[in-house]
Amino acid sequence: MSDDKKLSNNAKGFSRGLTNYGDKDFSLYLRRSFAKSMGYSNEMLERPIVGIVNTASGYNNCHRGVPELVEAVKRGVLIRGGLPIDFPTISLGEVFLNPTSLMFRNLMSMDTEEMIRAQPMDAVVLVGGCDKTVPAQLMGAASADLPTIQLVVGPMMTGRYEGARLGACTDCRRFWADYRAGRVDTAQISAIEGNLATTMGTCAVMGTASTMACIAETLGLTLPGTAAIPAVHADRLRAAEATGAQALETARLGLTPSRLITEKSVENALRVLLALGGSTNGILHLTAIAGRRGIAIPLQRLNELSDSTPVLINLKPTGDGYMEDFHSAGGMGALLRELSPLLHLDCLTVTGATLGERLAAAPGYVDRAIIRGREEPFEAVGGLVALFGNLAPGGAILKRSAADASLFETTGRAVVFTSLEDLADRIDAEDLDVKADDILVLQNAGPKSPSGMPEAGYIPIPKKLAQAGVKDMIRISDCRMSGTAFGTIVLHVTPEAATGGAIGLVQNGDEIRLSISNKSLELLVDDTELERRRLSTPARPARPSRGYAKLYADHVTQADQGADFDFLMASE
Ligand code: FES
């Protein structure tokens, strides 16, 4: 039998998913012919294929190292006798997207899913890192369900300013707050701007990108020990090569995302999210990823786990350290080992080993200043808590590990901003009627709002209060907050104002009661008055009439469903 004939009988490599011309042999002949125009030999064309998702982009500073990583993945694939082929998808650079990167996460997930499914490959390596890219890739891969390994680009190194370590982006916010309050002048903030993000890689703290890298490793979808390797470290390239080398074995073992993303592994990922003091975005993204496999994450379950999962990691914005410290302190292996009595150890990983088998290896050095033991945690309970009440019947999220505990049991007067524009116009007005013990409320910034749930929940302290020394206030919104931010900030209020949620009915002067011990968020206005307000609320703004914005507005789900598109979620 000729080599060509052998290949046509084998639904691997280039013979997978043939283009439909009504004649399969012709389709394969044509494909091979066009592939040969790229210089491939017959021997290469017969190899199994590892697709590599290449997310390099001039609009994504965090992914500046992706081309080198892709080359290293290719080396690994070639070592094991595969054919590596990289292909582009959308790349989402967090700070370059308008109105907000979240709006394009679902688009990137569709791009990723469809290109994995449409093109011939036996396994896929996802190269991503910046905030929304890893969630998008894992959502897409979970739906496509081809053997998959995630490779993250790794975190940035810290910079220095006048002897102080700086890392994007917790320090970005700290210095900006100081600048607004007049403690830092214009020349200083300009110098700081040049030292916050000084290398390639993702934000240097336990923000959303790092949280999602750790979640991907916990789900078993990365090689062990690779989540926290800095972007510029040679180990990052070695991890890329090893990922490429592993990909065909992962395919041979049939380790598809549906075997790795299970109720148990999702629960493990929730434990890790809580123990990290991880990003509030982490719960949104994990819910969306799990939703692609029909796995629900009730926020009540988040609370149960949070009450029994200590914060063990001392990284900003919850603590003091940076991701490079986490890596040298022992990284995810050390954290998972500490959490192991709370984890489902029978979950599979991309290597074919279970989580328990992975953790059976010798523990190695652990820096207890960064990764604590369970018996001496940084916080006794988990970093996130869900709140419920008449202001958030579907739940809201507070990152208690990054909040001011003195505000945890508070009743305060609402100061309301009806939109992002209203917030920008009035927050610094001299005549704004606001006091330090008031509660700032931002409306109409949820998933279905025109702004698409931006990271605007970190409402600035009004300038006149900031200048008077106020550093934290209770802030409530239906939008999100950067994983690098801190403060007593209630987010993801569900349902959002744009769908008629009670947050849209709050008026200036209303009393709101926040109780972390009761996990409650109440608007102290009686039901009759709320109903009257509901009936007199002006018509909501018109939805977009075309294109992706219309698709988004028509189909995005609420925060408690992960803000995925309803038609992309798997049925449970
Ligand atoms: Fe890319 Fe922070 S901007 S991870």
mmCIF file of N, CA and C in Angstrom, residues 8-67:
data_model
loop_
_atom_site.group_PDB
_atom_site.id
_atom_site.type_symbol
_atom_site.label_atom_id
_atom_site.label_comp_id
_atom_site.label_asym_id
_atom_site.label_seq_id
_atom_site.Cartn_x
_atom_site.Cartn_y
_atom_site.Cartn_z
ATOM 1 N N SER A 8 -4.721 7.982 3.985
ATOM 2 C CA SER A 8 -6.145 8.225 3.781
ATOM 3 C C SER A 8 -7.003 7.275 4.600
ATOM 4 N N ASN A 9 -6.409 6.123 5.018
ATOM 5 C CA ASN A 9 -7.175 5.193 5.853
ATOM 6 C C ASN A 9 -7.061 5.522 7.335
ATOM 7 N N ASN A 10 -6.271 6.513 7.647
ATOM 8 C CA ASN A 10 -5.994 6.793 9.048
ATOM 9 C C ASN A 10 -6.521 8.183 9.387
ATOM 10 N N ALA A 11 -7.585 8.256 10.191
ATOM 11 C CA ALA A 11 -8.204 9.563 10.483
ATOM 12 C C ALA A 11 -7.406 10.273 11.557
ATOM 13 N N LYS A 12 -6.149 10.485 11.259
ATOM 14 C CA LYS A 12 -5.251 11.224 12.141
ATOM 15 C C LYS A 12 -4.596 12.324 11.329
ATOM 16 N N GLY A 13 -3.959 13.230 12.018
ATOM 17 C CA GLY A 13 -3.186 14.251 11.333
ATOM 18 C C GLY A 13 -3.990 14.939 10.241
ATOM 19 N N PHE A 14 -3.370 15.071 9.076
ATOM 20 C CA PHE A 14 -4.005 15.830 8.000
ATOM 21 C C PHE A 14 -5.260 15.165 7.442
ATOM 22 N N SER A 15 -5.481 13.898 7.747
ATOM 23 C CA SER A 15 -6.685 13.261 7.217
ATOM 24 C C SER A 15 -7.909 13.494 8.094
ATOM 25 N N ARG A 16 -7.727 14.217 9.195
ATOM 26 C CA ARG A 16 -8.882 14.529 10.060
ATOM 27 C C ARG A 16 -9.703 15.653 9.440
ATOM 28 N N GLY A 17 -10.991 15.560 9.608
ATOM 29 C CA GLY A 17 -11.887 16.676 9.290
ATOM 30 C C GLY A 17 -11.638 17.265 7.914
ATOM 31 N N LEU A 18 -11.817 16.451 6.893
ATOM 32 C CA LEU A 18 -11.500 16.912 5.542
ATOM 33 C C LEU A 18 -12.464 18.005 5.073
ATOM 34 N N THR A 19 -11.917 18.899 4.272
ATOM 35 C CA THR A 19 -12.743 19.924 3.640
ATOM 36 C C THR A 19 -13.737 19.229 2.711
ATOM 37 N N ASN A 20 -14.953 19.685 2.692
ATOM 38 C CA ASN A 20 -15.996 18.950 1.983
ATOM 39 C C ASN A 20 -16.097 19.384 0.522
ATOM 40 N N TYR A 21 -15.519 18.540 -0.350
ATOM 41 C CA TYR A 21 -15.673 18.770 -1.795
ATOM 42 C C TYR A 21 -16.521 17.662 -2.421
ATOM 43 N N GLY A 22 -17.107 16.803 -1.602
ATOM 44 C CA GLY A 22 -17.923 15.713 -2.132
ATOM 45 C C GLY A 22 -17.093 14.509 -2.570
ATOM 46 N N ASP A 23 -15.784 14.538 -2.351
ATOM 47 C CA ASP A 23 -14.892 13.435 -2.755
ATOM 48 C C ASP A 23 -13.742 13.420 -1.747
ATOM 49 N N LYS A 24 -13.782 12.486 -0.796
ATOM 50 C CA LYS A 24 -12.814 12.508 0.317
ATOM 51 C C LYS A 24 -11.383 12.359 -0.161
ATOM 52 N N ASP A 25 -11.173 11.449 -1.103
ATOM 53 C CA ASP A 25 -9.799 11.234 -1.572
ATOM 54 C C ASP A 25 -9.266 12.493 -2.246
ATOM 55 N N PHE A 26 -10.131 13.166 -2.999
ATOM 56 C CA PHE A 26 -9.722 14.423 -3.630
ATOM 57 C C PHE A 26 -9.400 15.465 -2.556
ATOM 58 N N SER A 27 -10.205 15.521 -1.514
ATOM 59 C CA SER A 27 -9.986 16.504 -0.442
ATOM 60 C C SER A 27 -8.630 16.298 0.212
ATOM 61 N N LEU A 28 -8.290 15.025 0.448
ATOM 62 C CA LEU A 28 -7.006 14.740 1.094
ATOM 63 C C LEU A 28 -5.850 15.055 0.141
ATOM 64 N N TYR A 29 -6.016 14.656 -1.110
ATOM 65 C CA TYR A 29 -4.997 14.934 -2.140
ATOM 66 C C TYR A 29 -4.758 16.438 -2.234
ATOM 67 N N LEU A 30 -5.840 17.208 -2.246
ATOM 68 C CA LEU A 30 -5.710 18.662 -2.372
ATOM 69 C C LEU A 30 -5.046 19.251 -1.133
ATOM 70 N N ARG A 31 -5.448 18.747 0.034
ATOM 71 C CA ARG A 31 -4.873 19.256 1.294
ATOM 72 C C ARG A 31 -3.381 18.988 1.341
ATOM 73 N N ARG A 32 -3.008 17.747 1.001
ATOM 74 C CA ARG A 32 -1.572 17.413 1.024
ATOM 75 C C ARG A 32 -0.805 18.258 0.019
ATOM 76 N N SER A 33 -1.405 18.467 -1.123
ATOM 77 C CA SER A 33 -0.746 19.264 -2.146
ATOM 78 C C SER A 33 -0.483 20.680 -1.641
ATOM 79 N N PHE A 34 -1.493 21.261 -1.028
ATOM 80 C CA PHE A 34 -1.325 22.634 -0.529
ATOM 81 C C PHE A 34 -0.380 22.670 0.673
ATOM 82 N N ALA A 35 -0.426 21.620 1.503
ATOM 83 C CA ALA A 35 0.511 21.563 2.633
ATOM 84 C C ALA A 35 1.943 21.469 2.126
ATOM 85 N N LYS A 36 2.119 20.729 1.019
ATOM 86 C CA LYS A 36 3.473 20.604 0.455
ATOM 87 C C LYS A 36 3.994 21.943 -0.043
ATOM 88 N N SER A 37 3.093 22.850 -0.379
ATOM 89 C CA SER A 37 3.549 24.185 -0.809
ATOM 90 C C SER A 37 4.245 24.914 0.338
ATOM 91 N N MET A 38 4.039 24.408 1.567
ATOM 92 C CA MET A 38 4.724 25.013 2.722
ATOM 93 C C MET A 38 6.029 24.278 3.020
ATOM 94 N N GLY A 39 6.396 23.340 2.144
ATOM 95 C CA GLY A 39 7.700 22.704 2.260
ATOM 96 C C GLY A 39 7.707 21.443 3.106
ATOM 97 N N TYR A 40 6.541 20.910 3.499
ATOM 98 C CA TYR A 40 6.531 19.690 4.307
ATOM 99 C C TYR A 40 6.864 18.484 3.443
ATOM 100 N N SER A 41 7.618 17.565 4.024
ATOM 101 C CA SER A 41 7.929 16.300 3.345
ATOM 102 C C SER A 41 6.785 15.317 3.578
ATOM 103 N N ASN A 42 6.780 14.225 2.826
ATOM 104 C CA ASN A 42 5.774 13.167 3.056
ATOM 105 C C ASN A 42 5.847 12.660 4.488
ATOM 106 N N GLU A 43 7.075 12.538 5.006
ATOM 107 C CA GLU A 43 7.230 12.016 6.374
ATOM 108 C C GLU A 43 6.531 12.940 7.387
ATOM 109 N N MET A 44 6.700 14.241 7.211
ATOM 110 C CA MET A 44 6.045 15.172 8.140
ATOM 111 C C MET A 44 4.524 15.110 7.991
ATOM 112 N N LEU A 45 4.050 14.950 6.771
ATOM 113 C CA LEU A 45 2.596 14.948 6.550
ATOM 114 C C LEU A 45 1.918 13.726 7.170
ATOM 115 N N GLU A 46 2.697 12.699 7.437
ATOM 116 C CA GLU A 46 2.107 11.501 8.031
ATOM 117 C C GLU A 46 2.086 11.549 9.553
ATOM 118 N N ARG A 47 2.709 12.556 10.101
ATOM 119 C CA ARG A 47 2.779 12.608 11.570
ATOM 120 C C ARG A 47 1.450 13.080 12.171
ATOM 121 N N PRO A 48 1.196 12.685 13.404
ATOM 122 C CA PRO A 48 0.069 13.310 14.123
ATOM 123 C C PRO A 48 0.353 14.793 14.333
ATOM 124 N N ILE A 49 -0.690 15.583 14.389
ATOM 125 C CA ILE A 49 -0.526 17.038 14.427
ATOM 126 C C ILE A 49 -0.878 17.578 15.807
ATOM 127 N N VAL A 50 -0.030 18.455 16.284
ATOM 128 C CA VAL A 50 -0.355 19.236 17.480
ATOM 129 C C VAL A 50 -0.583 20.688 17.036
ATOM 130 N N GLY A 51 -1.806 21.141 17.146
ATOM 131 C CA GLY A 51 -2.108 22.541 16.867
ATOM 132 C C GLY A 51 -1.649 23.396 18.046
ATOM 133 N N ILE A 52 -1.132 24.558 17.749
ATOM 134 C CA ILE A 52 -0.654 25.469 18.802
ATOM 135 C C ILE A 52 -1.343 26.809 18.592
ATOM 136 N N VAL A 53 -2.132 27.202 19.585
ATOM 137 C CA VAL A 53 -2.865 28.469 19.458
ATOM 138 C C VAL A 53 -1.906 29.606 19.766
ATOM 139 N N ASN A 54 -1.667 30.423 18.765
ATOM 140 C CA ASN A 54 -0.683 31.505 18.856
ATOM 141 C C ASN A 54 -1.421 32.819 19.091
ATOM 142 N N THR A 55 -1.247 33.400 20.258
ATOM 143 C CA THR A 55 -1.976 34.622 20.613
ATOM 144 C C THR A 55 -1.043 35.827 20.721
ATOM 145 N N ALA A 56 0.053 35.793 19.965
ATOM 146 C CA ALA A 56 0.901 36.988 19.908
ATOM 147 C C ALA A 56 0.122 38.104 19.227
ATOM 148 N N SER A 57 0.293 39.313 19.717
ATOM 149 C CA SER A 57 -0.418 40.457 19.135
ATOM 150 C C SER A 57 0.293 41.729 19.562
ATOM 151 N N GLY A 58 0.388 42.651 18.617
ATOM 152 C CA GLY A 58 0.961 43.953 18.964
ATOM 153 C C GLY A 58 0.111 44.718 19.961
ATOM 154 N N TYR A 59 -1.131 44.257 20.174
ATOM 155 C CA TYR A 59 -2.003 44.876 21.164
ATOM 156 C C TYR A 59 -2.029 44.085 22.474
ATOM 157 N N ASN A 60 -1.062 43.208 22.657
ATOM 158 C CA ASN A 60 -1.055 42.431 23.899
ATOM 159 C C ASN A 60 0.365 42.372 24.459
ATOM 160 N N ASN A 61 0.702 43.340 25.305
ATOM 161 C CA ASN A 61 2.040 43.399 25.888
ATOM 162 C C ASN A 61 2.359 42.148 26.688
ATOM 163 N N CYS A 62 1.348 41.597 27.351
ATOM 164 C CA CYS A 62 1.590 40.418 28.196
ATOM 165 C C CYS A 62 2.065 39.220 27.371
ATOM 166 N N HIS A 63 1.705 39.205 26.089
ATOM 167 C CA HIS A 63 2.018 38.053 25.232
ATOM 168 C C HIS A 63 3.238 38.302 24.351
ATOM 169 N N ARG A 64 4.074 39.255 24.752
ATOM 170 C CA ARG A 64 5.249 39.574 23.935
ATOM 171 C C ARG A 64 6.155 38.357 23.758
ATOM 172 N N GLY A 65 6.155 37.442 24.693
ATOM 173 C CA GLY A 65 7.022 36.268 24.610
ATOM 174 C C GLY A 65 6.403 35.081 23.898
ATOM 175 N N VAL A 66 5.181 35.241 23.386
ATOM 176 C CA VAL A 66 4.499 34.092 22.789
ATOM 177 C C VAL A 66 5.258 33.496 21.601
ATOM 178 N N PRO A 67 5.813 34.318 20.682
ATOM 179 C CA PRO A 67 6.517 33.680 19.556
ATOM 180 C C PRO A 67 7.626 32.719 20.014
#
